[in-house]
PDB file of C-alpha atoms in Angstrom:
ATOM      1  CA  UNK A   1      18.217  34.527  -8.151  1.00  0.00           C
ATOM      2  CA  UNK A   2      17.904  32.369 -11.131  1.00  0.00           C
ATOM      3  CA  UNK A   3      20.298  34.736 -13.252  1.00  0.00           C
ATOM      4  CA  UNK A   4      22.288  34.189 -10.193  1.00  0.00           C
ATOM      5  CA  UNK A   5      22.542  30.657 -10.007  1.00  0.00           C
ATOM      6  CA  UNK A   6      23.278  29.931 -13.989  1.00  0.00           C
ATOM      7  CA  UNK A   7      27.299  30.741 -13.579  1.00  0.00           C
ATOM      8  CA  UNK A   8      27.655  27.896 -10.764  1.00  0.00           C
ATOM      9  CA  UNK A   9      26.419  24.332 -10.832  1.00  0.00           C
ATOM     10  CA  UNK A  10      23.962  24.839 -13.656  1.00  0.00           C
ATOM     11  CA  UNK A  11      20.636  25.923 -11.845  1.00  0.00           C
ATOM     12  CA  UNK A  12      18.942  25.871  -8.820  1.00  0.00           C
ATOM     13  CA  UNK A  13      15.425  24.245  -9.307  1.00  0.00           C
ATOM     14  CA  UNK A  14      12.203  25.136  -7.837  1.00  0.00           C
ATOM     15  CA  UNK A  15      10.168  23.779 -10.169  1.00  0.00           C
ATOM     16  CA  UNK A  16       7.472  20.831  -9.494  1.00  0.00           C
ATOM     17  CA  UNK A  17       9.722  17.997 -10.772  1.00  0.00           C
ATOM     18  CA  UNK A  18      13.243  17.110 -12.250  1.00  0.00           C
ATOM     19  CA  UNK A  19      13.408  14.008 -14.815  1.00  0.00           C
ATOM     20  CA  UNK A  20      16.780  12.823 -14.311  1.00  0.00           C
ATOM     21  CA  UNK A  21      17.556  10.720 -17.025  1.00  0.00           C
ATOM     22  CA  UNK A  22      21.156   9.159 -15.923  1.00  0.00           C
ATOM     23  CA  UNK A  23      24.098   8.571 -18.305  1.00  0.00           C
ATOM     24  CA  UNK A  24      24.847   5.013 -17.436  1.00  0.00           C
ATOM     25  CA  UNK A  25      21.137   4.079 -16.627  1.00  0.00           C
ATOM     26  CA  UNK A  26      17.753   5.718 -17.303  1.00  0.00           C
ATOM     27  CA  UNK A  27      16.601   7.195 -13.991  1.00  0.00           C
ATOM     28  CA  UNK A  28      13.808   8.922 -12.884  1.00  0.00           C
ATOM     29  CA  UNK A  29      13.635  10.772 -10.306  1.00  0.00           C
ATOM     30  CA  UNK A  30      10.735  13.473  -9.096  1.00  0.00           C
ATOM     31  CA  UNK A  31      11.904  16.110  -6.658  1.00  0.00           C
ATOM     32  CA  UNK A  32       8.957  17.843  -4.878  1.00  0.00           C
ATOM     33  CA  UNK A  33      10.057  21.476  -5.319  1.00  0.00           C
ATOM     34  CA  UNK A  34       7.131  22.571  -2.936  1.00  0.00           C
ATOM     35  CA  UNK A  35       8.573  20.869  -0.426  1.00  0.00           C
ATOM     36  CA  UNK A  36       9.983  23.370   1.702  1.00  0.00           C
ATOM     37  CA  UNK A  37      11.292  25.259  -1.380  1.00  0.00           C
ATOM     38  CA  UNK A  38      10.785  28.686  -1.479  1.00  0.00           C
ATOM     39  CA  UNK A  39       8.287  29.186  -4.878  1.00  0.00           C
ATOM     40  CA  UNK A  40       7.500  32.830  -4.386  1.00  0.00           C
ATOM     41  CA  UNK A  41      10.927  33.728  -4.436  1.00  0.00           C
ATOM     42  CA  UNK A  42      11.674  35.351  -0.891  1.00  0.00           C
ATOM     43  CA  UNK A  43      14.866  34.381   0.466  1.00  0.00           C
ATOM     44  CA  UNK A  44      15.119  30.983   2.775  1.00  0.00           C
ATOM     45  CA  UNK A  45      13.630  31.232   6.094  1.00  0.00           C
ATOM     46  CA  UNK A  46      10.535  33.726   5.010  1.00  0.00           C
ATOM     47  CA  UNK A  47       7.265  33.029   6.404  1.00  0.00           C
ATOM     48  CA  UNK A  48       5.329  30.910   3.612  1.00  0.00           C
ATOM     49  CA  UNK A  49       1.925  33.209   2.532  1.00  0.00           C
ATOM     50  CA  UNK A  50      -0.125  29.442   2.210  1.00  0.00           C
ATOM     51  CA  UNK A  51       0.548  29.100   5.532  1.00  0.00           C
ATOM     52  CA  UNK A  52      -1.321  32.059   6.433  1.00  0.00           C
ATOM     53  CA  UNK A  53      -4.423  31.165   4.071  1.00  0.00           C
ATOM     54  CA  UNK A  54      -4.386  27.212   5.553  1.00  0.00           C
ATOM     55  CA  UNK A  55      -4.907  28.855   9.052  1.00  0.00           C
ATOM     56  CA  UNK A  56      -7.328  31.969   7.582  1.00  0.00           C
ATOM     57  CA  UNK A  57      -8.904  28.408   6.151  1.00  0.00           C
ATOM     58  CA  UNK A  58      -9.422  27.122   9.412  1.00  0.00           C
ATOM     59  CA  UNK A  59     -11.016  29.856  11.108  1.00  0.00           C
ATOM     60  CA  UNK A  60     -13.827  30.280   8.658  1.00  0.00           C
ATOM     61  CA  UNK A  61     -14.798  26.495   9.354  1.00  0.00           C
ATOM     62  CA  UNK A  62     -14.340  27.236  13.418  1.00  0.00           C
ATOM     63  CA  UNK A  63     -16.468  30.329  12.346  1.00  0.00           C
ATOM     64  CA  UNK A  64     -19.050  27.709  10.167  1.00  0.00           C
ATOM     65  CA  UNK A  65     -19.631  26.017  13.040  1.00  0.00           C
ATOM     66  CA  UNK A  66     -20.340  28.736  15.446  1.00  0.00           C
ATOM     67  CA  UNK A  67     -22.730  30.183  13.789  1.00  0.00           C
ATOM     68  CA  UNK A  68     -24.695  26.470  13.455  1.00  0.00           C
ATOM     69  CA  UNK A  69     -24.757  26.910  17.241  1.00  0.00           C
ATOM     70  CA  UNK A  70     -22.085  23.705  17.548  1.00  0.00           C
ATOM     71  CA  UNK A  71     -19.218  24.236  19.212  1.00  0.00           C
ATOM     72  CA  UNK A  72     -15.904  22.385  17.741  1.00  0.00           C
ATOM     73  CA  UNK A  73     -14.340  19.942  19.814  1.00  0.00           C
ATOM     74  CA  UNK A  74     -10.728  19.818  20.080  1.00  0.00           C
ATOM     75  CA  UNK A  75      -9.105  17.180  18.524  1.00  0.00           C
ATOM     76  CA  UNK A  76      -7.721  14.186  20.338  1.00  0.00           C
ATOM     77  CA  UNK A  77      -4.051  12.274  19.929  1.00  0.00           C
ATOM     78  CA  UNK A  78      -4.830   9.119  20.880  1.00  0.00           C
ATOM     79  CA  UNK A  79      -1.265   7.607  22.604  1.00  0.00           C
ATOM     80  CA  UNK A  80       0.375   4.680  20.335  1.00  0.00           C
ATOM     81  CA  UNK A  81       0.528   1.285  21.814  1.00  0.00           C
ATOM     82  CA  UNK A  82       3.251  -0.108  23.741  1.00  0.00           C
ATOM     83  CA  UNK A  83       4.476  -2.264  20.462  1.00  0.00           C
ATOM     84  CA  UNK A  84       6.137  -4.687  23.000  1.00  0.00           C
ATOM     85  CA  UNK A  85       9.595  -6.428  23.220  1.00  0.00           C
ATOM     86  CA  UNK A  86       8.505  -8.897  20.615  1.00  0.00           C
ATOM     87  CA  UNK A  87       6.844  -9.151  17.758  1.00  0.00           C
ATOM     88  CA  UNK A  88       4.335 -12.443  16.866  1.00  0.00           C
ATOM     89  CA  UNK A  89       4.214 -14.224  13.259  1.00  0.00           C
ATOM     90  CA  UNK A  90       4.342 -11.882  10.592  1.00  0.00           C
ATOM     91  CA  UNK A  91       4.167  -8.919  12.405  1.00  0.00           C
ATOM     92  CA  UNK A  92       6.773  -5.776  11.537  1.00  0.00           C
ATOM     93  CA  UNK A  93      10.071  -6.068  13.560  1.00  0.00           C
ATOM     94  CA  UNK A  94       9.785  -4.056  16.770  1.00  0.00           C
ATOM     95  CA  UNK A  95      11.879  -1.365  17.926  1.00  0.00           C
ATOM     96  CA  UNK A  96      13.808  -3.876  20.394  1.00  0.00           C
ATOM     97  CA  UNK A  97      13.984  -6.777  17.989  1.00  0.00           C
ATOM     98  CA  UNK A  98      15.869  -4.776  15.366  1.00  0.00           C
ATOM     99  CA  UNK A  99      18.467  -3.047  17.467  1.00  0.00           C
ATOM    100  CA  UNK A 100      19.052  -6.817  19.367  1.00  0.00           C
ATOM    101  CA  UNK A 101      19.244  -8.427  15.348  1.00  0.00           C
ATOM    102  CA  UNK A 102      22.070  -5.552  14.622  1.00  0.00           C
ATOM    103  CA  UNK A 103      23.913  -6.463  17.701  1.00  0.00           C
ATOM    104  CA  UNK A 104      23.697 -10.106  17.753  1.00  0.00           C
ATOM    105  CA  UNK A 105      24.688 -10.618  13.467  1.00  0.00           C
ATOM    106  CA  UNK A 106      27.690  -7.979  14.499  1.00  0.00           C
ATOM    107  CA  UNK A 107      30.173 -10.395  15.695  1.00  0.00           C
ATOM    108  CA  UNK A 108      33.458  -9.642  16.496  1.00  0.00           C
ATOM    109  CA  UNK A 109      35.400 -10.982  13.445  1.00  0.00           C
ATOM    110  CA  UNK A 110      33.069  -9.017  11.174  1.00  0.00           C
ATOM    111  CA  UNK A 111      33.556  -6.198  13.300  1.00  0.00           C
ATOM    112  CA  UNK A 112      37.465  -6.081  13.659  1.00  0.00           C
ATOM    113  CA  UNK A 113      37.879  -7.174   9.677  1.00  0.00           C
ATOM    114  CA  UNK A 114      35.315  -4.702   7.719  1.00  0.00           C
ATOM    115  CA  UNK A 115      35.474  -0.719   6.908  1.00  0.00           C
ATOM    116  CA  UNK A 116      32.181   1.363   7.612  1.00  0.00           C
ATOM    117  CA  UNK A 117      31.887   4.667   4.692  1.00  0.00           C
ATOM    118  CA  UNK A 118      33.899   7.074   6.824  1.00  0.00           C
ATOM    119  CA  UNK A 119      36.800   4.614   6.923  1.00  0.00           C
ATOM    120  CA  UNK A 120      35.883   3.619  10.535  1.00  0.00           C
ATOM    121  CA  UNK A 121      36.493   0.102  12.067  1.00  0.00           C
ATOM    122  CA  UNK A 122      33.431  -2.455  11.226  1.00  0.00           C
ATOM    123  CA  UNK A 123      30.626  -2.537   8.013  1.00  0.00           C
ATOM    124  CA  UNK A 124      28.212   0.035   7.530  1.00  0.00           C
ATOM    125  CA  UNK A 125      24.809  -0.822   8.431  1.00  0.00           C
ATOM    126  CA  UNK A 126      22.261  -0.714   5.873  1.00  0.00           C
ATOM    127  CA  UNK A 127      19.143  -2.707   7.233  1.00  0.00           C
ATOM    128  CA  UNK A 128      16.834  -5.096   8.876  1.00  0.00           C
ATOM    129  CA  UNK A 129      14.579  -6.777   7.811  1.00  0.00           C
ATOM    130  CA  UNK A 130      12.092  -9.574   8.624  1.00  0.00           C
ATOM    131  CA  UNK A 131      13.441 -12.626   6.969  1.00  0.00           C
ATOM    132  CA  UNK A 132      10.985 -14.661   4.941  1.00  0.00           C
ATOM    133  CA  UNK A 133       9.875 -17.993   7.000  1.00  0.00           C
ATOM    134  CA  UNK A 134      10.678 -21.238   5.134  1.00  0.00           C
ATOM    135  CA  UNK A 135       8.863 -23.223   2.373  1.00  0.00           C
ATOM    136  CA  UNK A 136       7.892 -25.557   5.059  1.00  0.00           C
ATOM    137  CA  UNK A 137       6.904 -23.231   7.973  1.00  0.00           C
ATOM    138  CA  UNK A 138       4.239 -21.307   5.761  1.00  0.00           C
ATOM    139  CA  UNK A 139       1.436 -20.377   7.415  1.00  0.00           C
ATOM    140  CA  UNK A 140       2.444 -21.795  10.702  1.00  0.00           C
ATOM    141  CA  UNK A 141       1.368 -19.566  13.563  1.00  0.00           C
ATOM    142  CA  UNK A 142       4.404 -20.467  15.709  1.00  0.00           C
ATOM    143  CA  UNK A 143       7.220 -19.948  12.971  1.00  0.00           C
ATOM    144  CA  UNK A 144      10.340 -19.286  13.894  1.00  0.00           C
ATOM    145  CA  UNK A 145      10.845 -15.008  13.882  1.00  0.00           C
ATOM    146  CA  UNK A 146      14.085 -14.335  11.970  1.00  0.00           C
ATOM    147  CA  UNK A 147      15.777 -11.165  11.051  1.00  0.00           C
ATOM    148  CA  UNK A 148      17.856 -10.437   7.837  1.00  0.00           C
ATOM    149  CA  UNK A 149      20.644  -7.861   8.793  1.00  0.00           C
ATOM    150  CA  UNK A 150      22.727  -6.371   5.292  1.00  0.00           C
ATOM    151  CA  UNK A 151      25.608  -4.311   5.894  1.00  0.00           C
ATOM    152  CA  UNK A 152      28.197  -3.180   3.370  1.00  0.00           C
ATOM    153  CA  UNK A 153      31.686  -3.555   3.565  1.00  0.00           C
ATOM    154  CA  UNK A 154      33.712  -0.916   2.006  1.00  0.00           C
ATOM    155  CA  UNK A 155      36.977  -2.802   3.109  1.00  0.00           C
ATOM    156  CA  UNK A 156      36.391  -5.112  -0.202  1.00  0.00           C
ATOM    157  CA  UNK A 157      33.406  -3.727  -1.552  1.00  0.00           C
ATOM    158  CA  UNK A 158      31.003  -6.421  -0.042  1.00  0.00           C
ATOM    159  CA  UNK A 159      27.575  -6.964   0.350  1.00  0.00           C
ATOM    160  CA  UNK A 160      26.772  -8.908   3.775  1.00  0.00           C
ATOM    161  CA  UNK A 161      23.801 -10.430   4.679  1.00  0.00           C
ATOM    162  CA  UNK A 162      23.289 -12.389   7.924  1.00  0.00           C
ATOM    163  CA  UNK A 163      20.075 -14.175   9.064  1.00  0.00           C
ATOM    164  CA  UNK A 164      19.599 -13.978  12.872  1.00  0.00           C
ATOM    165  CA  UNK A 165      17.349 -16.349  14.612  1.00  0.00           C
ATOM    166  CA  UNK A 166      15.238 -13.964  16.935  1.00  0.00           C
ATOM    167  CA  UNK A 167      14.080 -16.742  19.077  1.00  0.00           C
ATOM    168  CA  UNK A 168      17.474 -18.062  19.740  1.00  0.00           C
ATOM    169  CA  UNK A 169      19.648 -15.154  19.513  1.00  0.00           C
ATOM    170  CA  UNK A 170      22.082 -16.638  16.562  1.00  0.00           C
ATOM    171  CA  UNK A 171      23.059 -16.144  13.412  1.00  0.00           C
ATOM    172  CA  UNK A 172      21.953 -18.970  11.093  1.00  0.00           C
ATOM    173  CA  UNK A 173      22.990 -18.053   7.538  1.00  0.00           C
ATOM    174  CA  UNK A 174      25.181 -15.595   6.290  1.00  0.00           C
ATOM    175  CA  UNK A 175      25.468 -14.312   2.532  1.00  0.00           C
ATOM    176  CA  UNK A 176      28.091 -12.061   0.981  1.00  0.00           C
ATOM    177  CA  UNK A 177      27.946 -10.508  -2.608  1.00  0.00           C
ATOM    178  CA  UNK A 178      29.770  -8.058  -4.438  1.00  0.00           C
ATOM    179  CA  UNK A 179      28.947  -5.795  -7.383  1.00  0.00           C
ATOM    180  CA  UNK A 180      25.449  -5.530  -5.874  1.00  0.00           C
ATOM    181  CA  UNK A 181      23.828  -2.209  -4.581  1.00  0.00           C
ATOM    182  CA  UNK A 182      21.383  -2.067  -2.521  1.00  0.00           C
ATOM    183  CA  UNK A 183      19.374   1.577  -1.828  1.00  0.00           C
ATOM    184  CA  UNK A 184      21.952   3.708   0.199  1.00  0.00           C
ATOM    185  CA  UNK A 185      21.797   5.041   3.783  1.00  0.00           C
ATOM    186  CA  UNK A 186      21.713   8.221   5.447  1.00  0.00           C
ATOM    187  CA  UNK A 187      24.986   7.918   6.564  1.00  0.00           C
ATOM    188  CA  UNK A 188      26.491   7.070   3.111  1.00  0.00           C
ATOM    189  CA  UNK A 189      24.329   9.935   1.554  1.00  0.00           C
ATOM    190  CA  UNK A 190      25.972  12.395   4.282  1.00  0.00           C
ATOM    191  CA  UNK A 191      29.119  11.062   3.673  1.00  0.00           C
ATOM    192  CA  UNK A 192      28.664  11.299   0.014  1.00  0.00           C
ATOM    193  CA  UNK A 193      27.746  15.244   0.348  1.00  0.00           C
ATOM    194  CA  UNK A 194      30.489  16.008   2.939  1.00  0.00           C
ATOM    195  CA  UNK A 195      33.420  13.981   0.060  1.00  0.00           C
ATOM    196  CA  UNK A 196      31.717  16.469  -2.771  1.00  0.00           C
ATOM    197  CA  UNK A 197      31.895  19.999  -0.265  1.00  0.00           C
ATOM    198  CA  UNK A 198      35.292  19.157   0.394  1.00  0.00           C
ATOM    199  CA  UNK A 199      35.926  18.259  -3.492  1.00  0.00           C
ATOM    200  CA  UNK A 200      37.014  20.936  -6.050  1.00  0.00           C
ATOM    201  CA  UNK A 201      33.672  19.838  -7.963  1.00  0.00           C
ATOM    202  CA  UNK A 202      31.669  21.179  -5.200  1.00  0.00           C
ATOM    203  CA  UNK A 203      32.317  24.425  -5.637  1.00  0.00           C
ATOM    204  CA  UNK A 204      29.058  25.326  -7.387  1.00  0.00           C
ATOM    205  CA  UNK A 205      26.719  23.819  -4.889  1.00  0.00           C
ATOM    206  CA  UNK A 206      28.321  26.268  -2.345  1.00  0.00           C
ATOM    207  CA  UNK A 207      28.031  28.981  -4.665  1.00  0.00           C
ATOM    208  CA  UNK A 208      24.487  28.079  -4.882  1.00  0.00           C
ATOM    209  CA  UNK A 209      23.964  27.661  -1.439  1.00  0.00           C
ATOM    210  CA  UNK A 210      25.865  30.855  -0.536  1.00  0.00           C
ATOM    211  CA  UNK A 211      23.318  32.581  -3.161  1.00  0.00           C
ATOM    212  CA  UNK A 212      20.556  31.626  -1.694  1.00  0.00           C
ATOM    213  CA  UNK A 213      21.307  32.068   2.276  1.00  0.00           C
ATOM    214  CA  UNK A 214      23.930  34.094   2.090  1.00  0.00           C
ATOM    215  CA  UNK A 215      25.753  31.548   4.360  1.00  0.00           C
ATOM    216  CA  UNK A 216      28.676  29.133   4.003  1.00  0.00           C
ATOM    217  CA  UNK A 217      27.883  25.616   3.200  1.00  0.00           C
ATOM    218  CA  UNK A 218      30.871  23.665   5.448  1.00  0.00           C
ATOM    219  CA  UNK A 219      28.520  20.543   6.490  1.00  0.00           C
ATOM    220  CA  UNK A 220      25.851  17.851   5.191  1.00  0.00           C
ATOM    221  CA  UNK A 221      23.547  19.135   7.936  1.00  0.00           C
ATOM    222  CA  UNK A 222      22.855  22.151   6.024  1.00  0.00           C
ATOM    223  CA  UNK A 223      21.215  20.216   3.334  1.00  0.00           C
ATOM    224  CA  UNK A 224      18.482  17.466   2.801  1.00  0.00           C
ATOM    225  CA  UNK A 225      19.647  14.789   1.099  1.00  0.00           C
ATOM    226  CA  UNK A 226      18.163  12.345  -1.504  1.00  0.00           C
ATOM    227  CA  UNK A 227      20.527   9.922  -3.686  1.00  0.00           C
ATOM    228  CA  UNK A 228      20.669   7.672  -5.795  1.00  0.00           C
ATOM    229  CA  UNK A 229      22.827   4.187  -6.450  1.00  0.00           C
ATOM    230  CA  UNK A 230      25.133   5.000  -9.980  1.00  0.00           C
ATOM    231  CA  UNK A 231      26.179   2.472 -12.096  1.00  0.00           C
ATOM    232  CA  UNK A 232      28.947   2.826 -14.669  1.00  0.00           C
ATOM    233  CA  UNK A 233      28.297   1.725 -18.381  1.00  0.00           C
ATOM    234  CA  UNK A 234      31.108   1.340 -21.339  1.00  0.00           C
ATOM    235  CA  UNK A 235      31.725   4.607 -22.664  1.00  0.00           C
ATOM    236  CA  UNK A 236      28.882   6.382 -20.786  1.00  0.00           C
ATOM    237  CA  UNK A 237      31.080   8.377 -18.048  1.00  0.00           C
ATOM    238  CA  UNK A 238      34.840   9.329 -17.192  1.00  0.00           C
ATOM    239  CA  UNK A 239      37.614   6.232 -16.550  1.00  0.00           C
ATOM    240  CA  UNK A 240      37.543   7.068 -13.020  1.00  0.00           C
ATOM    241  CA  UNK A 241      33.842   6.287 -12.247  1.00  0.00           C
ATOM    242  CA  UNK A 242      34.274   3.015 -14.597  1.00  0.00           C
ATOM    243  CA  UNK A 243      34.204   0.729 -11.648  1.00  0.00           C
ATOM    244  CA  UNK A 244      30.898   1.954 -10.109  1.00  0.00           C
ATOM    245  CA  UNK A 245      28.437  -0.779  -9.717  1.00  0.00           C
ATOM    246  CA  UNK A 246      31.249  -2.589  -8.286  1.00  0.00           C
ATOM    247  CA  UNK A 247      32.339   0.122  -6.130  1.00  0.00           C
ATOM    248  CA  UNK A 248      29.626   1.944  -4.333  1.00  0.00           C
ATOM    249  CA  UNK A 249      28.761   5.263  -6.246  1.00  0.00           C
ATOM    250  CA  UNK A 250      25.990   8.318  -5.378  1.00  0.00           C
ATOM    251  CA  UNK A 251      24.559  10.897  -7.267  1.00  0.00           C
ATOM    252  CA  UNK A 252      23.149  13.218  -5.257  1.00  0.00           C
ATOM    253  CA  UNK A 253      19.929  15.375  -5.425  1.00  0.00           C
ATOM    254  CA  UNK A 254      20.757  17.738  -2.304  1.00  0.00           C
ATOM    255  CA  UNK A 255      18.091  20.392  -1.079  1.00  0.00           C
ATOM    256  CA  UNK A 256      18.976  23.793   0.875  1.00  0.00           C
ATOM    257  CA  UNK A 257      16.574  23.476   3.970  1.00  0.00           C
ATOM    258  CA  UNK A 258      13.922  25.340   3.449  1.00  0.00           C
ATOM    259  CA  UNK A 259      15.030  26.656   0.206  1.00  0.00           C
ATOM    260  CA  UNK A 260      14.738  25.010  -3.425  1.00  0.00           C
ATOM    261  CA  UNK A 261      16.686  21.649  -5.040  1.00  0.00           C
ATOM    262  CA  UNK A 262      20.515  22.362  -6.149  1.00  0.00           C
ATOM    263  CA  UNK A 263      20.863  20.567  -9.887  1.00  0.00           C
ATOM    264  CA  UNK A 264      24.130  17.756  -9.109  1.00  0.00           C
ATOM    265  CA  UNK A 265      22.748  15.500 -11.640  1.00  0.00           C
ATOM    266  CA  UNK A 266      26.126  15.336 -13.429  1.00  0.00           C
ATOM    267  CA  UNK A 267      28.422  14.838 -10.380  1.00  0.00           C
ATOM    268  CA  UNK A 268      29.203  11.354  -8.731  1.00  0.00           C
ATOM    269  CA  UNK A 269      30.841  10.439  -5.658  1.00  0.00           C
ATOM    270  CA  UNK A 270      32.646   7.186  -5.748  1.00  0.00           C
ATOM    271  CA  UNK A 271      32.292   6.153  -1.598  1.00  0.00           C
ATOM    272  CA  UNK A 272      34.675   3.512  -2.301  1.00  0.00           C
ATOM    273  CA  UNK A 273      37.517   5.180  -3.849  1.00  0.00           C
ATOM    274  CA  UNK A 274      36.623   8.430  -1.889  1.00  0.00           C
ATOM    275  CA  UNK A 275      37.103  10.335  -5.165  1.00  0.00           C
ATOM    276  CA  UNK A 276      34.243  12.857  -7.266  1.00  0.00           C
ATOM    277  CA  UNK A 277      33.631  13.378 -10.978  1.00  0.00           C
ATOM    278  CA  UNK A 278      31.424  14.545 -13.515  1.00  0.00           C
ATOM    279  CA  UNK A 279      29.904  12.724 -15.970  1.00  0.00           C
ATOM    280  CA  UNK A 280      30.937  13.304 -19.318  1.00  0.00           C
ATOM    281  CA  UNK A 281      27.536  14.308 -20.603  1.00  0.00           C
TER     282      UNK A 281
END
């Protein structure tokens, strides 16, 4: 396999860790490669021999305590709380208060006026959080509860942030910033994999995938998916990723499900202008 894999994207890596050390900025990045990789090297999908040994592990304790004359009692999953509609003071959003904060700081001019990552109609959400209570209401039990909602706007390349008053239902601030990158989403990381199959420069990882499953790669739900935010520096990477930091750019550390990490350190996919490249070195 590994004599395999050295004639496509550069390696596939099983190993405990990668240190990626980026061209425009130092990164560092550990990727568990016992996490769901295959380390013995049987092909993806083989039963896992620790598996075995965890549950050979557990019948010599149930065995332990049989012969103490104690009988093990079954464990017990206790059901979670009902977390409520709403949350009080500090507490984390609930489940209800951040889908109503999406919904009520999506209005229908930023709707009809922004561009989500696939090009559809609206911003692309990123998150909510709960918004920090002001320098007077500190420590006031009864504090207003307000939500910060960011999306990003690939229409103009635009960072919005809107404030929603939970209590009230309405949006009482909203920010906008460009050439600022906040940690990426799902959706932009599966977008960013599904630009780079579909991109002459992915040809290796579906080599590599092919090698190791014997299958096609055609989608981003064949693959886990971890990325990182790239930012371009003078000199450090090909003209046509010079505008990352301003546009929204993702290198990609993609995993075969259960099988080991493909190496894409050197390709970048610019979400804004749709486009891939590699780095220069």
């Amino acid at each position: 396999m590994r004599n395999i894999v050295h004639r496509h994207l550069g390696k596939m890596v099983a190993g405990t860790a990668i240190a990626v050390a980026g061209t425009a900025v130092m990164v560092a990045v550990t990727l568990p490669g016992t996490a769901g990789a295959d380390d013995n090297g049987s092909r993806a999908g083989q039963s896992v021999p620790q598996e075995a040994g965890a549950a050979g592990a557990g019948d010599a304790a149930a065995g332990d305590a049989a012969a103490g004359g104690r009988a093990v009692a079954p464990g017990v999953v206790e059901a979670a709380p009902d977390e409520g509609q709403r949350g009080e003071g500090r507490d984390p959003l609930t489940d209800d208060e951040l889908e109503r904060a999406e919904k009520i700081a999506l209005s229908r001019q930023l709707f009809t006026s922004s561009e989500s990552v696939d090009g559809d109609r609206g911003p692309q959400p990123l998150g909510v959080d709960l918004a920090e209570p002001e320098a007077d209401e500190a420590g006031q039990a009864d504090a207003p509860r307000r939500a910060d909602v960011t999306f990003y706007d690939y229409r103009d390349d635009t960072l919005v942030t809107r404030t929603v008053d939970l209590g009230t239902g309405k949006v009482v601030a909203t920010g906008t910033q460009h050439g600022v990158q906040p940690p990426l989403s799902r959706a932009e990381k599966a977008e960013a994999a599904a630009l780079l199959i579909a991109d002459p420069l992915g040809s290796g990882l579906k080599a590599d995938y092919k090698d190791a499953t014997g299958k096609t790669l055609t989608s981003p739900d064949q693959l886990q998916l971890s990325g990182a935010v790239y930012r371009a520096a003078p000199g450090a990477q090909p003209a046509v990723l010079d505008k990352c930091g301003e546009h929204r750019c993702v290198r990609l550390f993609p995993k075969i499900k259960n099988g080991p990490w493909v190496d894409a350190r050197q390709l970048v996919i610019d979400l804004s202008a749709r486009k891939a490249a590699r780095l220069d070195r």
